[in-house]
CSV table of C-alpha atoms in Angstrom, one decimal:
chain,number,residue,atom,x,y,z
A,1,UNK,CA,-0.1,0.0,0.1
A,2,UNK,CA,0.9,3.7,-0.4
A,3,UNK,CA,1.1,5.8,2.6
A,4,UNK,CA,1.9,8.9,4.3
A,5,UNK,CA,2.9,9.4,8.2
A,6,UNK,CA,1.6,12.0,10.3
A,7,UNK,CA,3.2,12.1,13.5
A,8,UNK,CA,2.4,14.2,16.6
A,9,UNK,CA,1.9,14.5,20.3
A,10,UNK,CA,-2.0,14.3,19.7
A,11,UNK,CA,-2.7,15.8,23.2
A,12,UNK,CA,-5.5,15.5,22.3
A,13,UNK,CA,-6.4,14.7,18.7
A,14,UNK,CA,-8.7,17.4,17.2
A,15,UNK,CA,-10.5,18.1,14.0
A,16,UNK,CA,-7.4,19.9,12.5
A,17,UNK,CA,-5.4,16.7,12.7
A,18,UNK,CA,-8.0,14.7,11.0
A,19,UNK,CA,-8.9,17.3,8.2
A,20,UNK,CA,-5.0,17.5,7.6
A,21,UNK,CA,-4.7,13.8,7.3
A,22,UNK,CA,-7.6,13.4,4.9
A,23,UNK,CA,-6.4,16.3,2.8
A,24,UNK,CA,-3.0,14.6,2.3
A,25,UNK,CA,-4.5,11.3,1.6
A,26,UNK,CA,-7.0,12.7,-1.0
A,27,UNK,CA,-4.6,15.3,-2.6
A,28,UNK,CA,-1.7,12.9,-3.2
A,29,UNK,CA,-3.6,9.6,-3.5
A,30,UNK,CA,-2.3,7.7,-0.8
A,31,UNK,CA,-4.1,4.6,0.3
A,32,UNK,CA,-3.6,5.4,4.0
A,33,UNK,CA,-2.3,8.0,6.2
A,34,UNK,CA,-0.8,6.6,9.4
A,35,UNK,CA,-1.1,8.8,12.6
A,36,UNK,CA,1.6,8.1,15.0
A,37,UNK,CA,1.5,9.4,18.5
A,38,UNK,CA,4.9,10.3,19.9
A,39,UNK,CA,6.3,8.8,23.2
A,40,UNK,CA,8.5,11.6,24.1
A,41,UNK,CA,8.0,14.4,21.6
A,42,UNK,CA,11.4,16.1,20.6
A,43,UNK,CA,10.2,19.0,18.4
A,44,UNK,CA,7.6,20.4,20.6
A,45,UNK,CA,7.4,22.5,23.7
A,46,UNK,CA,7.7,21.2,27.1
A,47,UNK,CA,3.8,21.4,27.7
A,48,UNK,CA,2.5,18.6,30.1
A,49,UNK,CA,1.6,15.5,28.1
A,50,UNK,CA,-0.8,12.9,29.2
A,51,UNK,CA,0.2,9.3,29.2
A,52,UNK,CA,0.4,7.7,25.7
A,53,UNK,CA,-2.4,5.1,26.5
A,54,UNK,CA,-4.9,7.9,26.7
A,55,UNK,CA,-3.6,9.6,23.5
A,56,UNK,CA,-3.6,6.5,21.7
A,57,UNK,CA,-7.1,5.5,22.7
A,58,UNK,CA,-8.4,8.9,21.6
A,59,UNK,CA,-6.6,8.6,18.3
A,60,UNK,CA,-8.3,5.1,17.8
A,61,UNK,CA,-11.7,6.5,18.6
A,62,UNK,CA,-11.2,9.6,16.3
A,63,UNK,CA,-10.3,7.4,13.2
A,64,UNK,CA,-12.8,4.5,13.8
A,65,UNK,CA,-14.6,3.6,10.8
A,66,UNK,CA,-12.3,5.6,8.5
A,67,UNK,CA,-10.7,3.4,5.8
A,68,UNK,CA,-8.0,6.0,4.9
A,69,UNK,CA,-6.7,6.6,8.3
A,70,UNK,CA,-5.0,4.3,10.9
A,71,UNK,CA,-3.1,4.4,14.0
A,72,UNK,CA,0.2,3.1,14.9
A,73,UNK,CA,1.6,2.7,18.3
A,74,UNK,CA,5.1,1.9,17.6
A,75,UNK,CA,6.8,5.0,19.1
A,76,UNK,CA,4.7,4.5,22.3
A,77,UNK,CA,5.9,0.8,22.4
A,78,UNK,CA,9.5,1.8,21.6
A,79,UNK,CA,9.5,4.5,24.3
A,80,UNK,CA,12.0,7.3,24.8
A,81,UNK,CA,12.5,10.2,22.4
A,82,UNK,CA,10.4,9.7,19.3
A,83,UNK,CA,12.8,10.2,16.5
A,84,UNK,CA,11.0,10.2,13.0
A,85,UNK,CA,13.9,8.6,11.2
A,86,UNK,CA,13.6,5.4,13.2
A,87,UNK,CA,9.7,5.5,12.8
A,88,UNK,CA,10.0,5.5,9.2
A,89,UNK,CA,12.5,2.7,9.3
A,90,UNK,CA,9.9,0.6,11.4
A,91,UNK,CA,6.7,1.6,9.5
A,92,UNK,CA,7.8,0.6,5.8
A,93,UNK,CA,8.1,-3.1,6.5
A,94,UNK,CA,5.4,-3.4,9.2
A,95,UNK,CA,2.7,-2.1,6.7
A,96,UNK,CA,4.5,-3.2,3.3
A,97,UNK,CA,4.7,0.4,2.2
A,98,UNK,CA,5.4,0.6,-1.5
A,99,UNK,CA,7.3,3.4,-2.9
A,100,UNK,CA,8.5,6.4,-0.8
A,101,UNK,CA,6.1,7.1,2.1
A,102,UNK,CA,5.0,10.6,2.6
A,103,UNK,CA,6.1,12.4,5.8
A,104,UNK,CA,3.9,15.3,6.8
A,105,UNK,CA,5.3,18.1,8.7
A,106,UNK,CA,4.1,21.4,9.9
A,107,UNK,CA,5.4,24.6,8.1
A,108,UNK,CA,6.1,25.9,11.5
A,109,UNK,CA,8.6,23.0,12.0
A,110,UNK,CA,10.2,23.5,8.6
A,111,UNK,CA,13.0,25.8,9.7
A,112,UNK,CA,14.3,23.4,12.2
A,113,UNK,CA,14.2,20.2,10.0
A,114,UNK,CA,18.1,20.1,9.4
A,115,UNK,CA,18.5,19.7,13.1
A,116,UNK,CA,16.3,16.6,13.2
A,117,UNK,CA,18.1,13.3,13.8
A,118,UNK,CA,19.6,12.1,10.5
A,119,UNK,CA,17.8,14.8,8.5
A,120,UNK,CA,19.5,14.0,5.4
A,121,UNK,CA,18.9,10.4,5.4
A,122,UNK,CA,15.3,10.9,6.4
A,123,UNK,CA,14.8,13.3,3.5
A,124,UNK,CA,16.2,10.7,1.2
A,125,UNK,CA,13.8,8.0,2.5
A,126,UNK,CA,10.5,10.0,2.4
A,127,UNK,CA,8.5,12.5,0.3
A,128,UNK,CA,8.5,15.5,2.5
A,129,UNK,CA,5.0,17.1,2.7
A,130,UNK,CA,4.8,20.5,4.2
A,131,UNK,CA,1.4,21.3,5.7
A,132,UNK,CA,0.1,24.8,6.6
A,133,UNK,CA,-0.4,25.8,10.3
A,134,UNK,CA,-0.7,29.4,10.7
A,135,UNK,CA,-0.9,30.7,7.2
A,136,UNK,CA,2.3,32.4,7.6
A,137,UNK,CA,5.5,31.9,5.9
A,138,UNK,CA,8.2,30.5,8.1
A,139,UNK,CA,11.0,31.0,5.7
A,140,UNK,CA,12.4,29.0,2.7
A,141,UNK,CA,12.3,25.1,3.1
A,142,UNK,CA,15.5,24.1,1.2
A,143,UNK,CA,14.8,20.4,1.2
A,144,UNK,CA,12.8,18.8,-1.7
A,145,UNK,CA,9.1,18.8,-0.8
A,146,UNK,CA,5.5,19.2,-1.8
A,147,UNK,CA,3.1,21.5,-0.2
A,148,UNK,CA,-0.5,20.6,0.8
A,149,UNK,CA,-3.1,23.2,0.8
A,150,UNK,CA,-4.9,22.1,3.9
A,151,UNK,CA,-7.7,24.2,5.4
A,152,UNK,CA,-6.4,26.4,8.1
A,153,UNK,CA,-8.6,25.4,11.0
A,154,UNK,CA,-8.1,27.7,14.1
A,155,UNK,CA,-8.1,25.0,16.7
A,156,UNK,CA,-5.1,23.4,18.6
A,157,UNK,CA,-4.6,20.7,21.4
A,158,UNK,CA,-3.5,23.6,23.7
A,159,UNK,CA,-6.9,25.4,23.0
A,160,UNK,CA,-8.8,22.2,23.8
A,161,UNK,CA,-6.8,21.5,27.0
A,162,UNK,CA,-7.6,25.1,28.2
A,163,UNK,CA,-11.3,24.7,27.3
A,164,UNK,CA,-11.5,21.6,29.3
A,165,UNK,CA,-9.7,23.0,32.2
A,166,UNK,CA,-12.1,26.1,32.2
A,167,UNK,CA,-15.3,23.8,32.2
A,168,UNK,CA,-16.1,24.9,28.4
A,169,UNK,CA,-17.5,22.8,25.5
A,170,UNK,CA,-15.1,21.1,23.0
A,171,UNK,CA,-18.0,19.9,21.1
A,172,UNK,CA,-17.2,19.9,17.1
A,173,UNK,CA,-13.6,20.6,17.9
A,174,UNK,CA,-12.8,16.9,18.3
A,175,UNK,CA,-14.9,13.9,17.5
A,176,UNK,CA,-17.7,13.1,19.9
A,177,UNK,CA,-16.2,10.0,21.0
A,178,UNK,CA,-13.0,11.7,21.9
A,179,UNK,CA,-14.7,14.4,24.1
A,180,UNK,CA,-16.6,11.6,25.6
A,181,UNK,CA,-13.3,9.8,26.4
A,182,UNK,CA,-11.9,13.0,27.9
A,183,UNK,CA,-14.8,13.6,30.2
A,184,UNK,CA,-15.1,9.8,31.3
A,185,UNK,CA,-11.5,9.8,32.2
A,186,UNK,CA,-11.2,13.4,33.8
A,187,UNK,CA,-8.5,14.4,31.4
A,188,UNK,CA,-7.1,18.0,31.3
A,189,UNK,CA,-9.5,19.0,34.1
A,190,UNK,CA,-8.4,22.1,36.1
A,191,UNK,CA,-5.6,21.2,38.6
A,192,UNK,CA,-3.8,18.5,36.4
A,193,UNK,CA,-3.7,16.6,33.3
A,194,UNK,CA,-5.9,13.8,34.7
A,195,UNK,CA,-5.0,10.3,35.8
A,196,UNK,CA,-1.8,8.8,35.0
């Protein structure tokens, strides 16, 4: 199968992630987009991250019934820092990916791509796909790549965490099943990130 890889913290998953995954799949004709929750994100800020088992469960709920999207727990099983190059090496044989997999990165991370672990090797293994995050240009990206014109949806995981902590609704910002899971497990409530 042909596939693109979309990694992230997914803390929690929201409609922006899902719309991006579907836009990549439909624009470039991939059979699947594989969503990979990070164990220990290395390219994000140090915001508190709930345990991987919760993020994985929410992702699985979010993509349930979608033939074009699937979730892989490889980084969570591997543990430690989530290096993208290691993940790509594992995913290609695991799913029998044919051709070069796509690798989706936000344009806000593009400027730092050269500092990623084995960036040159990684760029040679995948088709880099830049996704729009803010609508602002973040400088020139010198690596060969394609750009996906995903809709700019003004929602973020930090917004959802803040809304839950404030007791505000997150309906329509994430799938109903994810919102229900957050509520049932007391995640992101004021005073903490929820149970471990």
